[in-house]
Amino acid sequence: GEQKIAPQILNHSKFYFVQDSIYQEKIVDKFIKKGDVIIHLAVDENTFDNPQNKNAYNFEDYLKIIASKQIGRFIFLSTADIYGINNSDNILETDIVKPTTIYSASKVAFEAHLQAYYSLFGLPVTIFRPATIYGFKHQPGWLIPRVITRALKNQTIQITGDGSVKRDWMFI
């Protein structure tokens, strides 16, 4: 991860930031001893459609360690993309998941493992599926920066499909 965290959070006595691979047992073991809530925000945005996507592998060992520590809560940032292309005005948690990318499929797999760990071991889990995010640090190739850049340059803006697909956006 990147250490772009507000100083009042970063310097708090109950906050511990780890900038390393969660898939190294010694790192995870050290990290978990520091607190009782784990907020898993990890994502490698450059591997969304890579078959070797890091979200899709190695989380079993990670969850075994976490479950053995009897933590207070595991908070997992998933994605609304697990629902695939949705033309309705609302997406409900009860809707069927239809991932259309390896990235979203890996999030579904991680969620399934978390739900199993909750059922089998009582691991306290909270899963967030936020809308599509955007913000100042977005990569230039992502939709909103790409559309804005093309509009400012008076270039054509491509609309995929018939333009009826809707998406919620969340500014970060």
mmCIF file of C-alpha atoms in Angstrom:
data_model
loop_
_atom_site.group_PDB
_atom_site.id
_atom_site.type_symbol
_atom_site.label_atom_id
_atom_site.label_comp_id
_atom_site.label_asym_id
_atom_site.label_seq_id
_atom_site.Cartn_x
_atom_site.Cartn_y
_atom_site.Cartn_z
ATOM 1 C CA GLY A 1 0.000 0.000 0.000
ATOM 2 C CA GLU A 2 0.884 3.640 -0.159
ATOM 3 C CA GLN A 3 1.278 5.712 2.953
ATOM 4 C CA LYS A 4 -1.015 8.574 1.927
ATOM 5 C CA ILE A 5 -2.840 8.731 5.224
ATOM 6 C CA ALA A 6 -3.899 11.765 7.248
ATOM 7 C CA PRO A 7 -1.323 12.463 10.019
ATOM 8 C CA GLN A 8 -3.953 12.353 12.777
ATOM 9 C CA ILE A 9 -4.736 8.759 11.777
ATOM 10 C CA LEU A 10 -1.194 7.706 10.952
ATOM 11 C CA ASN A 11 0.121 8.924 14.312
ATOM 12 C CA HIS A 12 -2.710 7.444 16.382
ATOM 13 C CA SER A 13 -1.514 4.927 18.975
ATOM 14 C CA LYS A 14 -4.062 2.309 17.845
ATOM 15 C CA PHE A 15 -3.239 2.556 14.139
ATOM 16 C CA TYR A 16 -0.550 0.465 12.472
ATOM 17 C CA PHE A 17 0.201 0.787 8.760
ATOM 18 C CA VAL A 18 1.912 -2.091 6.952
ATOM 19 C CA GLN A 19 3.419 -1.508 3.526
ATOM 20 C CA ASP A 20 4.291 -5.030 2.460
ATOM 21 C CA SER A 21 2.783 -8.170 1.025
ATOM 22 C CA ILE A 22 -0.086 -9.624 3.016
ATOM 23 C CA TYR A 23 0.946 -12.979 1.641
ATOM 24 C CA GLN A 24 4.085 -13.237 3.765
ATOM 25 C CA GLU A 25 3.176 -15.081 6.967
ATOM 26 C CA LYS A 26 5.718 -13.226 9.155
ATOM 27 C CA ILE A 27 4.331 -9.853 8.022
ATOM 28 C CA VAL A 28 0.713 -10.850 8.613
ATOM 29 C CA ASP A 29 1.572 -12.401 11.975
ATOM 30 C CA LYS A 30 3.358 -9.205 13.094
ATOM 31 C CA PHE A 31 0.565 -6.995 11.791
ATOM 32 C CA ILE A 32 -2.260 -8.860 13.500
ATOM 33 C CA LYS A 33 -0.609 -8.536 16.893
ATOM 34 C CA LYS A 34 -0.903 -4.773 16.599
ATOM 35 C CA GLY A 35 -4.680 -4.515 16.708
ATOM 36 C CA ASP A 36 -7.992 -6.290 16.776
ATOM 37 C CA VAL A 37 -9.521 -4.817 13.596
ATOM 38 C CA ILE A 38 -8.111 -5.511 10.149
ATOM 39 C CA ILE A 39 -9.196 -3.298 7.277
ATOM 40 C CA HIS A 40 -8.280 -5.028 4.021
ATOM 41 C CA LEU A 41 -8.153 -2.386 1.290
ATOM 42 C CA ALA A 42 -5.466 -4.025 -0.805
ATOM 43 C CA VAL A 43 -5.797 -3.959 -4.555
ATOM 44 C CA ASP A 44 -3.321 -3.872 -7.381
ATOM 45 C CA GLU A 45 -5.135 -1.687 -9.893
ATOM 46 C CA ASN A 46 -2.738 -2.667 -12.673
ATOM 47 C CA THR A 47 -3.795 -6.316 -12.589
ATOM 48 C CA PHE A 48 -7.566 -6.052 -13.021
ATOM 49 C CA ASP A 49 -7.662 -8.486 -15.918
ATOM 50 C CA ASN A 50 -4.416 -10.327 -15.264
ATOM 51 C CA PRO A 51 -4.877 -14.092 -14.724
ATOM 52 C CA GLN A 52 -2.221 -13.862 -12.015
ATOM 53 C CA ASN A 53 -4.282 -11.264 -10.112
ATOM 54 C CA LYS A 54 -3.029 -11.137 -6.526
ATOM 55 C CA ASN A 55 -6.571 -10.955 -5.151
ATOM 56 C CA ALA A 56 -7.259 -14.445 -6.498
ATOM 57 C CA TYR A 57 -4.380 -16.281 -4.865
ATOM 58 C CA ASN A 58 -2.895 -16.953 -1.445
ATOM 59 C CA PHE A 59 -5.709 -15.634 0.697
ATOM 60 C CA GLU A 60 -6.323 -19.052 2.273
ATOM 61 C CA ASP A 61 -3.071 -18.905 4.271
ATOM 62 C CA TYR A 62 -3.794 -15.267 5.126
ATOM 63 C CA LEU A 63 -7.252 -16.132 6.494
ATOM 64 C CA LYS A 64 -5.933 -19.119 8.508
ATOM 65 C CA ILE A 65 -3.579 -16.805 10.381
ATOM 66 C CA ILE A 66 -6.291 -14.196 10.927
ATOM 67 C CA ALA A 67 -8.819 -16.762 12.183
ATOM 68 C CA SER A 68 -6.276 -18.140 14.667
ATOM 69 C CA LYS A 69 -5.794 -14.684 16.228
ATOM 70 C CA GLN A 70 -9.399 -14.186 17.324
ATOM 71 C CA ILE A 71 -9.508 -10.641 15.988
ATOM 72 C CA GLY A 72 -12.340 -8.219 16.702
ATOM 73 C CA ARG A 73 -13.356 -7.722 13.067
ATOM 74 C CA PHE A 74 -12.146 -8.211 9.493
ATOM 75 C CA ILE A 75 -13.348 -5.452 7.170
ATOM 76 C CA PHE A 76 -13.003 -6.271 3.479
ATOM 77 C CA LEU A 77 -13.284 -3.789 0.632
ATOM 78 C CA SER A 78 -14.870 -5.643 -2.264
ATOM 79 C CA THR A 79 -16.503 -4.010 -5.277
ATOM 80 C CA ALA A 80 -19.936 -3.456 -6.782
ATOM 81 C CA ASP A 81 -18.362 -4.753 -10.005
ATOM 82 C CA ILE A 82 -19.111 -8.282 -8.781
ATOM 83 C CA TYR A 83 -22.669 -7.755 -10.072
ATOM 84 C CA GLY A 84 -21.432 -7.280 -13.625
ATOM 85 C CA ILE A 85 -23.259 -5.055 -16.058
ATOM 86 C CA ASN A 86 -26.499 -3.948 -14.477
ATOM 87 C CA ASN A 87 -29.116 -1.858 -16.252
ATOM 88 C CA SER A 88 -31.375 -1.355 -13.253
ATOM 89 C CA ASP A 89 -31.513 1.746 -11.074
ATOM 90 C CA ASN A 90 -30.649 -0.226 -7.946
ATOM 91 C CA ILE A 91 -28.302 -3.047 -7.069
ATOM 92 C CA LEU A 92 -29.249 -5.073 -4.010
ATOM 93 C CA GLU A 93 -26.973 -7.297 -1.941
ATOM 94 C CA THR A 94 -29.322 -10.160 -2.793
ATOM 95 C CA ASP A 95 -28.785 -9.715 -6.544
ATOM 96 C CA ILE A 96 -26.941 -12.511 -8.307
ATOM 97 C CA VAL A 97 -23.230 -11.894 -8.746
ATOM 98 C CA LYS A 98 -22.044 -11.991 -12.362
ATOM 99 C CA PRO A 99 -18.394 -10.930 -12.422
ATOM 100 C CA THR A 100 -17.168 -9.904 -15.867
ATOM 101 C CA THR A 101 -13.468 -9.437 -15.059
ATOM 102 C CA ILE A 102 -10.841 -11.498 -13.300
ATOM 103 C CA TYR A 103 -10.565 -8.706 -10.749
ATOM 104 C CA SER A 104 -14.263 -8.879 -9.819
ATOM 105 C CA ALA A 105 -14.220 -12.694 -9.869
ATOM 106 C CA SER A 106 -11.296 -12.648 -7.425
ATOM 107 C CA LYS A 107 -13.295 -10.392 -5.100
ATOM 108 C CA VAL A 108 -16.222 -12.864 -5.239
ATOM 109 C CA ALA A 109 -13.829 -15.692 -4.351
ATOM 110 C CA PHE A 110 -12.369 -13.755 -1.420
ATOM 111 C CA GLU A 111 -15.887 -12.923 -0.188
ATOM 112 C CA ALA A 112 -16.859 -16.608 -0.361
ATOM 113 C CA HIS A 113 -13.823 -17.553 1.709
ATOM 114 C CA LEU A 114 -14.671 -14.876 4.262
ATOM 115 C CA GLN A 115 -18.251 -16.129 4.516
ATOM 116 C CA ALA A 116 -16.966 -19.682 5.026
ATOM 117 C CA TYR A 117 -14.571 -18.513 7.749
ATOM 118 C CA TYR A 118 -17.468 -16.728 9.427
ATOM 119 C CA SER A 119 -19.620 -19.892 9.305
ATOM 120 C CA LEU A 120 -16.877 -22.327 10.308
ATOM 121 C CA PHE A 121 -14.760 -20.334 12.760
ATOM 122 C CA GLY A 122 -16.876 -17.347 13.747
ATOM 123 C CA LEU A 123 -14.517 -14.873 12.081
ATOM 124 C CA PRO A 124 -16.287 -11.521 12.421
ATOM 125 C CA VAL A 125 -16.509 -10.119 8.902
ATOM 126 C CA THR A 126 -17.845 -6.949 7.307
ATOM 127 C CA ILE A 127 -17.827 -6.718 3.509
ATOM 128 C CA PHE A 128 -18.225 -3.411 1.686
ATOM 129 C CA ARG A 129 -19.163 -3.311 -1.990
ATOM 130 C CA PRO A 130 -18.747 0.351 -2.847
ATOM 131 C CA ALA A 131 -19.801 2.012 -6.054
ATOM 132 C CA THR A 132 -17.131 2.791 -8.598
ATOM 133 C CA ILE A 133 -14.637 5.148 -7.044
ATOM 134 C CA TYR A 134 -12.902 8.160 -8.536
ATOM 135 C CA GLY A 135 -10.736 10.957 -7.247
ATOM 136 C CA PHE A 136 -7.701 13.174 -7.696
ATOM 137 C CA LYS A 137 -5.199 10.281 -7.731
ATOM 138 C CA HIS A 138 -6.987 8.287 -10.437
ATOM 139 C CA GLN A 139 -5.015 6.823 -13.296
ATOM 140 C CA PRO A 140 -5.429 8.829 -16.537
ATOM 141 C CA GLY A 141 -6.832 5.791 -18.381
ATOM 142 C CA TRP A 142 -9.770 5.324 -16.014
ATOM 143 C CA LEU A 143 -13.185 6.432 -17.193
ATOM 144 C CA ILE A 144 -13.750 9.791 -15.498
ATOM 145 C CA PRO A 145 -10.233 11.218 -16.046
ATOM 146 C CA ARG A 146 -10.272 9.877 -19.619
ATOM 147 C CA VAL A 147 -13.661 11.454 -20.415
ATOM 148 C CA ILE A 148 -12.729 14.791 -18.834
ATOM 149 C CA THR A 149 -9.373 14.883 -20.638
ATOM 150 C CA ARG A 150 -10.974 14.063 -23.982
ATOM 151 C CA ALA A 151 -13.716 16.678 -23.445
ATOM 152 C CA LEU A 152 -11.143 19.368 -22.588
ATOM 153 C CA LYS A 153 -9.278 18.518 -25.802
ATOM 154 C CA ASN A 154 -12.517 18.551 -27.846
ATOM 155 C CA GLN A 155 -11.980 14.891 -28.707
ATOM 156 C CA THR A 156 -14.660 12.270 -29.293
ATOM 157 C CA ILE A 157 -15.961 10.524 -26.167
ATOM 158 C CA GLN A 158 -16.746 6.874 -26.814
ATOM 159 C CA ILE A 159 -19.970 5.434 -25.399
ATOM 160 C CA THR A 160 -19.980 1.653 -25.205
ATOM 161 C CA GLY A 161 -23.237 -0.133 -26.021
ATOM 162 C CA ASP A 162 -26.410 1.877 -26.329
ATOM 163 C CA GLY A 163 -25.592 4.189 -23.408
ATOM 164 C CA SER A 164 -28.294 2.781 -21.127
ATOM 165 C CA VAL A 165 -25.937 1.248 -18.535
ATOM 166 C CA LYS A 166 -25.962 3.177 -15.265
ATOM 167 C CA ARG A 167 -23.270 3.311 -12.635
ATOM 168 C CA ASP A 168 -22.967 4.927 -9.223
ATOM 169 C CA TRP A 169 -19.768 6.838 -8.498
ATOM 170 C CA MET A 170 -18.149 7.600 -5.175
ATOM 171 C CA PHE A 171 -15.569 10.382 -4.854
ATOM 172 C CA ILE A 172 -12.580 9.595 -2.651
#
